mmCIF file of C-alpha atoms and ligand atoms in Angstrom:
data_model
loop_
_atom_site.group_PDB
_atom_site.id
_atom_site.type_symbol
_atom_site.label_atom_id
_atom_site.label_comp_id
_atom_site.label_asym_id
_atom_site.label_seq_id
_atom_site.Cartn_x
_atom_site.Cartn_y
_atom_site.Cartn_z
ATOM 1 C CA MET A 78 20.635 20.113 1.692
ATOM 2 C CA ILE A 79 19.085 22.340 -0.981
ATOM 3 C CA GLY A 80 20.095 21.287 -4.473
ATOM 4 C CA LYS A 81 18.633 22.166 -7.851
ATOM 5 C CA LYS A 82 14.912 21.340 -7.920
ATOM 6 C CA ILE A 83 14.273 18.077 -9.761
ATOM 7 C CA THR A 84 11.784 18.356 -12.626
ATOM 8 C CA ILE A 85 9.755 15.853 -14.646
ATOM 9 C CA ASN A 86 12.245 16.378 -17.492
ATOM 10 C CA ASP A 87 15.093 15.264 -15.184
ATOM 11 C CA ILE A 88 13.076 12.141 -14.336
ATOM 12 C CA LYS A 89 12.426 11.373 -18.014
ATOM 13 C CA GLN A 90 16.106 11.986 -18.830
ATOM 14 C CA SER A 91 17.122 9.432 -16.175
ATOM 15 C CA LYS A 92 15.591 6.638 -18.261
ATOM 16 C CA ILE A 93 17.420 7.840 -21.378
ATOM 17 C CA ASP A 94 20.700 7.988 -19.406
ATOM 18 C CA GLY A 95 20.106 4.581 -17.778
ATOM 19 C CA LYS A 96 20.252 6.206 -14.322
ATOM 20 C CA LYS A 97 17.979 4.494 -11.775
ATOM 21 C CA ILE A 98 15.326 6.719 -10.180
ATOM 22 C CA VAL A 99 14.977 6.649 -6.384
ATOM 23 C CA MET A 100 11.582 7.409 -4.864
ATOM 24 C CA MET A 101 10.288 7.227 -1.288
ATOM 25 C CA THR A 102 7.140 8.207 0.561
ATOM 26 C CA ALA A 103 6.920 11.021 3.133
ATOM 27 C CA TYR A 104 3.963 12.380 5.048
ATOM 28 C CA ASP A 105 5.413 15.207 7.152
ATOM 29 C CA TYR A 106 8.037 17.966 7.440
ATOM 30 C CA PRO A 107 10.889 15.974 9.073
ATOM 31 C CA PHE A 108 10.717 13.216 6.464
ATOM 32 C CA GLY A 109 10.583 15.864 3.703
ATOM 33 C CA LEU A 110 13.812 17.321 5.069
ATOM 34 C CA MET A 111 15.453 13.888 5.368
ATOM 35 C CA ALA A 112 14.451 12.925 1.812
ATOM 36 C CA ASP A 113 16.372 15.918 0.479
ATOM 37 C CA GLU A 114 19.313 15.213 2.738
ATOM 38 C CA ALA A 115 19.449 11.605 1.489
ATOM 39 C CA GLY A 116 19.300 12.876 -2.099
ATOM 40 C CA VAL A 117 16.264 10.936 -3.343
ATOM 41 C CA ASP A 118 14.798 11.997 -6.701
ATOM 42 C CA ILE A 119 11.064 11.788 -5.995
ATOM 43 C CA VAL A 120 9.030 12.073 -2.791
ATOM 44 C CA LEU A 121 5.537 10.639 -2.873
ATOM 45 C CA VAL A 122 3.010 11.908 -0.381
ATOM 46 C CA GLY A 123 1.141 8.647 -0.786
ATOM 47 C CA ASP A 124 -2.330 7.751 0.392
ATOM 48 C CA SER A 125 -0.512 4.901 2.151
ATOM 49 C CA LEU A 126 -0.595 7.508 4.925
ATOM 50 C CA GLY A 127 -4.034 6.035 5.694
ATOM 51 C CA MET A 128 -2.367 2.804 6.774
ATOM 52 C CA VAL A 129 1.062 3.758 8.111
ATOM 53 C CA VAL A 130 0.171 7.095 9.758
ATOM 54 C CA MET A 131 -3.592 7.043 10.410
ATOM 55 C CA GLY A 132 -3.989 3.364 11.333
ATOM 56 C CA LEU A 133 -6.672 2.561 8.735
ATOM 57 C CA GLU A 134 -6.994 -0.918 7.199
ATOM 58 C CA GLY A 135 -6.500 0.424 3.676
ATOM 59 C CA THR A 136 -6.197 3.624 1.642
ATOM 60 C CA VAL A 137 -9.834 4.200 0.664
ATOM 61 C CA GLY A 138 -10.698 6.278 3.747
ATOM 62 C CA VAL A 139 -8.146 9.004 2.966
ATOM 63 C CA THR A 140 -9.697 12.341 1.984
ATOM 64 C CA MET A 141 -8.621 15.260 -0.196
ATOM 65 C CA ASP A 142 -8.291 17.525 2.857
ATOM 66 C CA GLN A 143 -6.042 14.996 4.628
ATOM 67 C CA MET A 144 -3.853 14.679 1.522
ATOM 68 C CA ILE A 145 -3.531 18.457 1.242
ATOM 69 C CA HIS A 146 -2.650 18.750 4.947
ATOM 70 C CA HIS A 147 0.192 16.212 4.621
ATOM 71 C CA ILE A 148 1.428 17.467 1.228
ATOM 72 C CA LYS A 149 1.796 20.983 2.706
ATOM 73 C CA ALA A 150 3.960 19.652 5.538
ATOM 74 C CA VAL A 151 6.239 17.692 3.178
ATOM 75 C CA VAL A 152 6.550 20.649 0.803
ATOM 76 C CA ARG A 153 7.828 22.822 3.683
ATOM 77 C CA GLY A 154 10.712 20.400 4.259
ATOM 78 C CA CYS A 155 11.501 19.103 0.783
ATOM 79 C CA LYS A 156 13.011 21.624 -1.622
ATOM 80 C CA THR A 157 14.973 19.477 -4.089
ATOM 81 C CA ALA A 158 13.079 16.246 -4.792
ATOM 82 C CA LEU A 159 10.099 16.236 -7.142
ATOM 83 C CA ILE A 160 6.986 16.012 -4.960
ATOM 84 C CA VAL A 161 4.117 13.768 -6.038
ATOM 85 C CA GLY A 162 0.694 14.174 -4.418
ATOM 86 C CA ASP A 163 -1.477 11.057 -4.443
ATOM 87 C CA MET A 164 -5.080 11.541 -5.571
ATOM 88 C CA PRO A 165 -7.295 9.769 -3.008
ATOM 89 C CA PHE A 166 -9.984 7.232 -3.876
ATOM 90 C CA MET A 167 -13.059 8.826 -5.486
ATOM 91 C CA SER A 168 -11.311 12.153 -6.067
ATOM 92 C CA TYR A 169 -10.883 11.291 -9.788
ATOM 93 C CA ASN A 170 -13.315 8.383 -10.304
ATOM 94 C CA ILE A 171 -16.637 10.239 -10.566
ATOM 95 C CA SER A 172 -16.131 12.691 -13.418
ATOM 96 C CA ILE A 173 -13.317 14.194 -15.443
ATOM 97 C CA CYS A 174 -14.349 17.648 -14.266
ATOM 98 C CA GLU A 175 -13.976 16.658 -10.591
ATOM 99 C CA ALA A 176 -10.690 14.916 -11.371
ATOM 100 C CA ILE A 177 -9.212 18.100 -12.846
ATOM 101 C CA LYS A 178 -10.554 20.189 -9.957
ATOM 102 C CA ASN A 179 -9.091 17.849 -7.330
ATOM 103 C CA ALA A 180 -5.745 17.452 -9.109
ATOM 104 C CA GLY A 181 -5.596 21.248 -9.179
ATOM 105 C CA ARG A 182 -6.347 21.448 -5.439
ATOM 106 C CA LEU A 183 -3.420 19.140 -4.607
ATOM 107 C CA MET A 184 -1.126 21.486 -6.519
ATOM 108 C CA THR A 185 -2.536 24.903 -5.610
ATOM 109 C CA GLU A 186 -3.467 24.206 -1.962
ATOM 110 C CA GLY A 187 -0.959 21.436 -1.194
ATOM 111 C CA GLY A 188 1.938 22.705 -3.269
ATOM 112 C CA CYS A 189 3.056 19.407 -4.838
ATOM 113 C CA ASP A 190 4.694 19.395 -8.284
ATOM 114 C CA VAL A 191 2.686 16.581 -9.873
ATOM 115 C CA VAL A 192 -0.167 14.213 -9.019
ATOM 116 C CA LYS A 193 -0.476 10.424 -9.127
ATOM 117 C CA LEU A 194 -3.571 8.327 -9.725
ATOM 118 C CA GLU A 195 -4.302 4.621 -9.968
ATOM 119 C CA GLY A 196 -5.623 2.905 -13.096
ATOM 120 C CA GLY A 197 -4.698 2.069 -16.689
ATOM 121 C CA VAL A 198 -6.732 1.897 -19.907
ATOM 122 C CA ASP A 199 -9.992 2.844 -18.142
ATOM 123 C CA PHE A 200 -8.487 6.009 -16.669
ATOM 124 C CA ALA A 201 -6.541 7.148 -19.754
ATOM 125 C CA PRO A 202 -9.180 9.779 -20.731
ATOM 126 C CA THR A 203 -9.109 11.202 -17.180
ATOM 127 C CA VAL A 204 -5.311 11.312 -17.171
ATOM 128 C CA ASN A 205 -5.286 12.991 -20.572
ATOM 129 C CA ALA A 206 -7.726 15.686 -19.403
ATOM 130 C CA ILE A 207 -5.645 16.433 -16.284
ATOM 131 C CA VAL A 208 -2.441 16.620 -18.348
ATOM 132 C CA LYS A 209 -4.163 18.949 -20.834
ATOM 133 C CA ALA A 210 -5.145 21.171 -17.898
ATOM 134 C CA GLY A 211 -1.414 21.616 -17.274
ATOM 135 C CA ILE A 212 -0.955 19.193 -14.383
ATOM 136 C CA PRO A 213 1.743 16.510 -14.790
ATOM 137 C CA VAL A 214 0.491 13.021 -13.900
ATOM 138 C CA GLN A 215 2.218 9.859 -12.727
ATOM 139 C CA GLY A 216 0.320 6.611 -13.372
ATOM 140 C CA HIS A 217 0.030 3.627 -11.021
ATOM 141 C CA ILE A 218 -0.797 0.150 -12.360
ATOM 142 C CA GLY A 219 -0.470 -3.509 -11.363
ATOM 143 C CA LEU A 220 -1.628 -3.797 -7.773
ATOM 144 C CA THR A 221 -3.665 -0.646 -7.196
ATOM 145 C CA PRO A 222 -4.299 -0.451 -3.413
ATOM 146 C CA GLN A 223 -7.417 1.748 -3.705
ATOM 147 C CA THR A 224 -9.177 -1.040 -5.637
ATOM 148 C CA ALA A 225 -7.471 -3.945 -3.841
ATOM 149 C CA SER A 226 -10.810 -5.458 -2.853
ATOM 150 C CA ALA A 227 -11.909 -5.565 -6.521
ATOM 151 C CA LEU A 228 -8.562 -7.239 -7.328
ATOM 152 C CA GLY A 229 -9.099 -9.913 -4.654
ATOM 153 C CA GLY A 230 -6.847 -8.372 -1.996
ATOM 154 C CA PHE A 231 -3.269 -7.112 -1.766
ATOM 155 C CA LYS A 232 -1.951 -9.752 -4.199
ATOM 156 C CA MET A 233 0.589 -9.973 -6.982
ATOM 157 C CA GLN A 234 -0.962 -9.002 -10.329
ATOM 158 C CA GLY A 235 -0.331 -10.183 -13.905
ATOM 159 C CA LYS A 236 -0.140 -13.874 -13.033
ATOM 160 C CA ASP A 237 -1.396 -15.321 -16.318
ATOM 161 C CA THR A 238 -0.734 -14.305 -19.923
ATOM 162 C CA LYS A 239 -4.009 -12.399 -20.330
ATOM 163 C CA ALA A 240 -3.622 -10.446 -17.078
ATOM 164 C CA ALA A 241 0.035 -9.660 -17.835
ATOM 165 C CA LYS A 242 -0.821 -8.421 -21.370
ATOM 166 C CA ARG A 243 -3.532 -6.220 -19.897
ATOM 167 C CA ILE A 244 -1.008 -4.506 -17.597
ATOM 168 C CA ILE A 245 1.310 -3.829 -20.562
ATOM 169 C CA GLU A 246 -1.692 -2.318 -22.377
ATOM 170 C CA ASP A 247 -2.403 -0.185 -19.296
ATOM 171 C CA ALA A 248 1.156 1.166 -19.411
ATOM 172 C CA LYS A 249 0.911 1.989 -23.128
ATOM 173 C CA ALA A 250 -2.484 3.675 -22.696
ATOM 174 C CA LEU A 251 -1.089 5.841 -19.876
ATOM 175 C CA GLU A 252 1.935 6.796 -21.971
ATOM 176 C CA ASP A 253 -0.376 7.799 -24.846
ATOM 177 C CA ALA A 254 -2.502 9.782 -22.365
ATOM 178 C CA GLY A 255 0.566 11.816 -21.399
ATOM 179 C CA VAL A 256 1.848 10.577 -18.016
ATOM 180 C CA PHE A 257 5.514 11.429 -17.380
ATOM 181 C CA SER A 258 6.160 8.151 -15.541
ATOM 182 C CA ILE A 259 4.403 5.082 -14.219
ATOM 183 C CA ILE A 260 4.526 3.166 -10.946
ATOM 184 C CA VAL A 261 4.089 -0.593 -11.334
ATOM 185 C CA GLU A 262 3.259 -2.450 -8.144
ATOM 186 C CA ALA A 263 3.484 -6.162 -7.304
ATOM 187 C CA VAL A 264 4.009 -7.891 -10.638
ATOM 188 C CA PRO A 265 6.430 -10.695 -11.585
ATOM 189 C CA ALA A 266 9.951 -9.351 -12.241
ATOM 190 C CA PRO A 267 10.002 -10.427 -15.923
ATOM 191 C CA LEU A 268 6.708 -8.572 -16.473
ATOM 192 C CA GLY A 269 8.193 -5.463 -14.824
ATOM 193 C CA GLU A 270 11.042 -5.617 -17.345
ATOM 194 C CA LEU A 271 8.642 -6.035 -20.301
ATOM 195 C CA ILE A 272 6.581 -3.038 -19.124
ATOM 196 C CA ALA A 273 9.717 -0.883 -18.856
ATOM 197 C CA GLN A 274 10.678 -1.936 -22.395
ATOM 198 C CA ALA A 275 7.173 -1.303 -23.763
ATOM 199 C CA VAL A 276 7.119 2.434 -22.960
ATOM 200 C CA SER A 277 9.624 5.237 -23.385
ATOM 201 C CA ILE A 278 8.755 6.964 -20.092
ATOM 202 C CA PRO A 279 10.288 5.838 -16.759
ATOM 203 C CA VAL A 280 8.685 2.862 -15.034
ATOM 204 C CA ILE A 281 9.254 2.868 -11.279
ATOM 205 C CA GLY A 282 8.714 -0.449 -9.560
ATOM 206 C CA ILE A 283 7.497 -1.469 -6.132
ATOM 207 C CA GLY A 284 7.652 -5.235 -6.128
ATOM 208 C CA ALA A 285 8.267 -5.283 -9.898
ATOM 209 C CA GLY A 286 11.827 -6.625 -9.960
ATOM 210 C CA SER A 287 15.115 -4.903 -10.675
ATOM 211 C CA MET A 288 14.850 -4.371 -14.445
ATOM 212 C CA VAL A 289 12.605 -1.316 -14.243
ATOM 213 C CA ASP A 290 13.805 2.299 -14.346
ATOM 214 C CA GLY A 291 13.659 3.007 -10.612
ATOM 215 C CA GLN A 292 12.390 1.823 -7.253
ATOM 216 C CA VAL A 293 9.929 3.181 -4.701
ATOM 217 C CA LEU A 294 9.168 1.906 -1.208
ATOM 218 C CA VAL A 295 6.869 3.078 1.555
ATOM 219 C CA THR A 296 9.358 4.681 3.944
ATOM 220 C CA HIS A 297 7.650 3.486 7.130
ATOM 221 C CA ASP A 298 8.017 -0.093 5.803
ATOM 222 C CA MET A 299 11.671 0.212 4.823
ATOM 223 C CA ILE A 300 12.811 1.783 8.102
ATOM 224 C CA GLY A 301 10.825 -0.625 10.282
ATOM 225 C CA LEU A 302 8.485 2.035 11.686
ATOM 226 C CA PHE A 303 5.327 0.221 10.533
ATOM 227 C CA ASP A 304 5.521 -3.525 11.013
ATOM 228 C CA LYS A 305 1.861 -4.606 11.171
ATOM 229 C CA PHE A 306 2.695 -6.520 8.014
ATOM 230 C CA VAL A 307 5.737 -6.349 5.759
ATOM 231 C CA PRO A 308 5.124 -7.100 2.063
ATOM 232 C CA LYS A 309 7.531 -9.576 0.371
ATOM 233 C CA PHE A 310 8.984 -6.803 -1.813
ATOM 234 C CA VAL A 311 10.066 -4.632 1.128
ATOM 235 C CA LYS A 312 13.647 -4.588 2.320
ATOM 236 C CA GLN A 313 13.997 -3.180 5.832
ATOM 237 C CA TYR A 314 17.045 -0.902 5.850
ATOM 238 C CA ALA A 315 16.589 -0.025 9.512
ATOM 239 C CA GLN A 316 14.614 -1.082 12.574
ATOM 240 C CA ILE A 317 13.490 2.272 13.966
ATOM 241 C CA ARG A 318 10.487 1.076 16.014
ATOM 242 C CA PRO A 319 12.440 -0.840 18.715
ATOM 243 C CA THR A 320 14.861 2.097 19.004
ATOM 244 C CA ILE A 321 11.984 4.524 19.620
ATOM 245 C CA ILE A 322 10.272 2.199 22.116
ATOM 246 C CA GLU A 323 13.580 1.782 23.984
ATOM 247 C CA ALA A 324 13.993 5.578 24.205
ATOM 248 C CA LEU A 325 10.420 5.986 25.502
ATOM 249 C CA LYS A 326 10.935 3.270 28.132
ATOM 250 C CA THR A 327 14.151 4.922 29.319
ATOM 251 C CA PHE A 328 12.342 8.290 29.551
ATOM 252 C CA LYS A 329 9.589 6.662 31.628
ATOM 253 C CA GLU A 330 12.144 5.015 33.907
ATOM 254 C CA GLU A 331 14.134 8.244 34.400
ATOM 255 C CA VAL A 332 11.023 10.294 35.197
ATOM 256 C CA ALA A 333 9.932 7.682 37.733
ATOM 257 C CA THR A 334 13.359 7.568 39.385
ATOM 258 C CA GLU A 335 13.834 11.369 39.164
ATOM 259 C CA SER A 336 17.073 11.041 37.192
ATOM 260 C CA PHE A 337 15.444 13.217 34.524
ATOM 261 C CA PRO A 338 15.563 16.200 34.349
ATOM 262 C CA ALA A 339 19.188 16.570 35.470
ATOM 263 C CA ALA A 340 20.772 19.959 36.299
ATOM 264 C CA GLU A 341 21.766 20.550 32.649
ATOM 265 C CA HIS A 342 18.097 20.354 31.574
ATOM 266 C CA CYS A 343 16.939 22.976 34.128
ATOM 267 C CA PHE A 344 16.866 26.791 34.034
ATOM 268 C CA SER A 345 18.590 28.390 37.002
ATOM 269 C CA MET A 346 17.549 31.486 39.001
ATOM 270 C CA PRO A 347 19.918 33.925 40.811
ATOM 271 C CA GLU A 348 20.063 33.141 44.537
ATOM 272 C CA LYS A 349 19.073 36.750 45.378
ATOM 273 C CA THR A 350 15.935 36.634 43.208
ATOM 274 C CA LEU A 351 14.941 33.370 44.816
ATOM 275 C CA GLU A 352 15.396 34.755 48.340
ATOM 276 C CA GLU A 353 13.324 37.855 47.500
ATOM 277 C CA LEU A 354 10.643 35.730 45.897
ATOM 278 C CA LYS A 355 10.393 33.478 48.922
ATOM 279 C CA LYS A 356 9.962 36.523 51.154
ATOM 280 C CA ILE A 357 7.090 37.985 49.146
ATOM 281 C CA ILE A 358 5.178 34.715 48.812
ATOM 282 C CA ASP A 359 5.491 33.848 52.522
HETATM 283 O O1 LIG B 126 0.481 5.513 -1.487
HETATM 284 C C1 LIG B 126 1.597 5.028 -1.681
HETATM 285 O O2 LIG B 126 2.491 5.041 -0.839
HETATM 286 C C2 LIG B 126 1.838 4.408 -2.988
HETATM 287 C C3 LIG B 126 3.059 3.553 -3.107
HETATM 288 C C4 LIG B 126 2.715 2.176 -2.701
HETATM 289 C C5 LIG B 126 3.652 3.616 -4.464
HETATM 290 O O3 LIG B 126 1.067 4.554 -3.882
#
């Protein structure tokens, strides 16, 4: 379903209108198409692809070229939702110059509308430089998967007063640096609410409670396609994996028993052609 393309201004307006923003991840063409058909506002081509598509233990092994490859596929399917391209680990951490260059590559080669990067106060100058180069940026604070090992693992963040205050400061620094919205991951629900109140741009939560401006989930988690582990904040809206395995087992069974392919799956040949063919190959 091709609707009017969603822009960063539409996303910002949603917060003003009190309309919740819906965001999901996608990594390929069919999920790009389905995102539009479901009417979601934002599609994130997340570096979570490292875990749910490539089978890595985390997101740090994902490269710029892999991100561009997957962004291109999603862009071909998704024409309405705003498309966010995730900047992989070390694509923006070394220098501001490289950060701008790599953010530009995600847009020019991949075709996404905006980029996302992880980090708060420390990355505000980088964010500001990318925004000044004309590339809209979405922030990502709280649990930042690329630096999960430095945070002590995939754990809830902002547990004590000092840590919680620091995350609010991260949000304010990103707003001042010019991000159009912020993702907040794995923080206590009351902290999620305080962060959303502290800034005027939309705050989209993943494990940040219900009082933020929108919600994002990793699609493969929410449809039960990736079930190696399911974080506490994930609701599974479907169980796709058993359905797929069942279909594959039935296919195997039908091939073995020769009940597939049936006549309706086969191309026919005129009797006369067949007779002639048999004569000339004899
Ligand atoms: O890469 C990703 O999918 C993300 C989400 C967890 C927000 O960053």
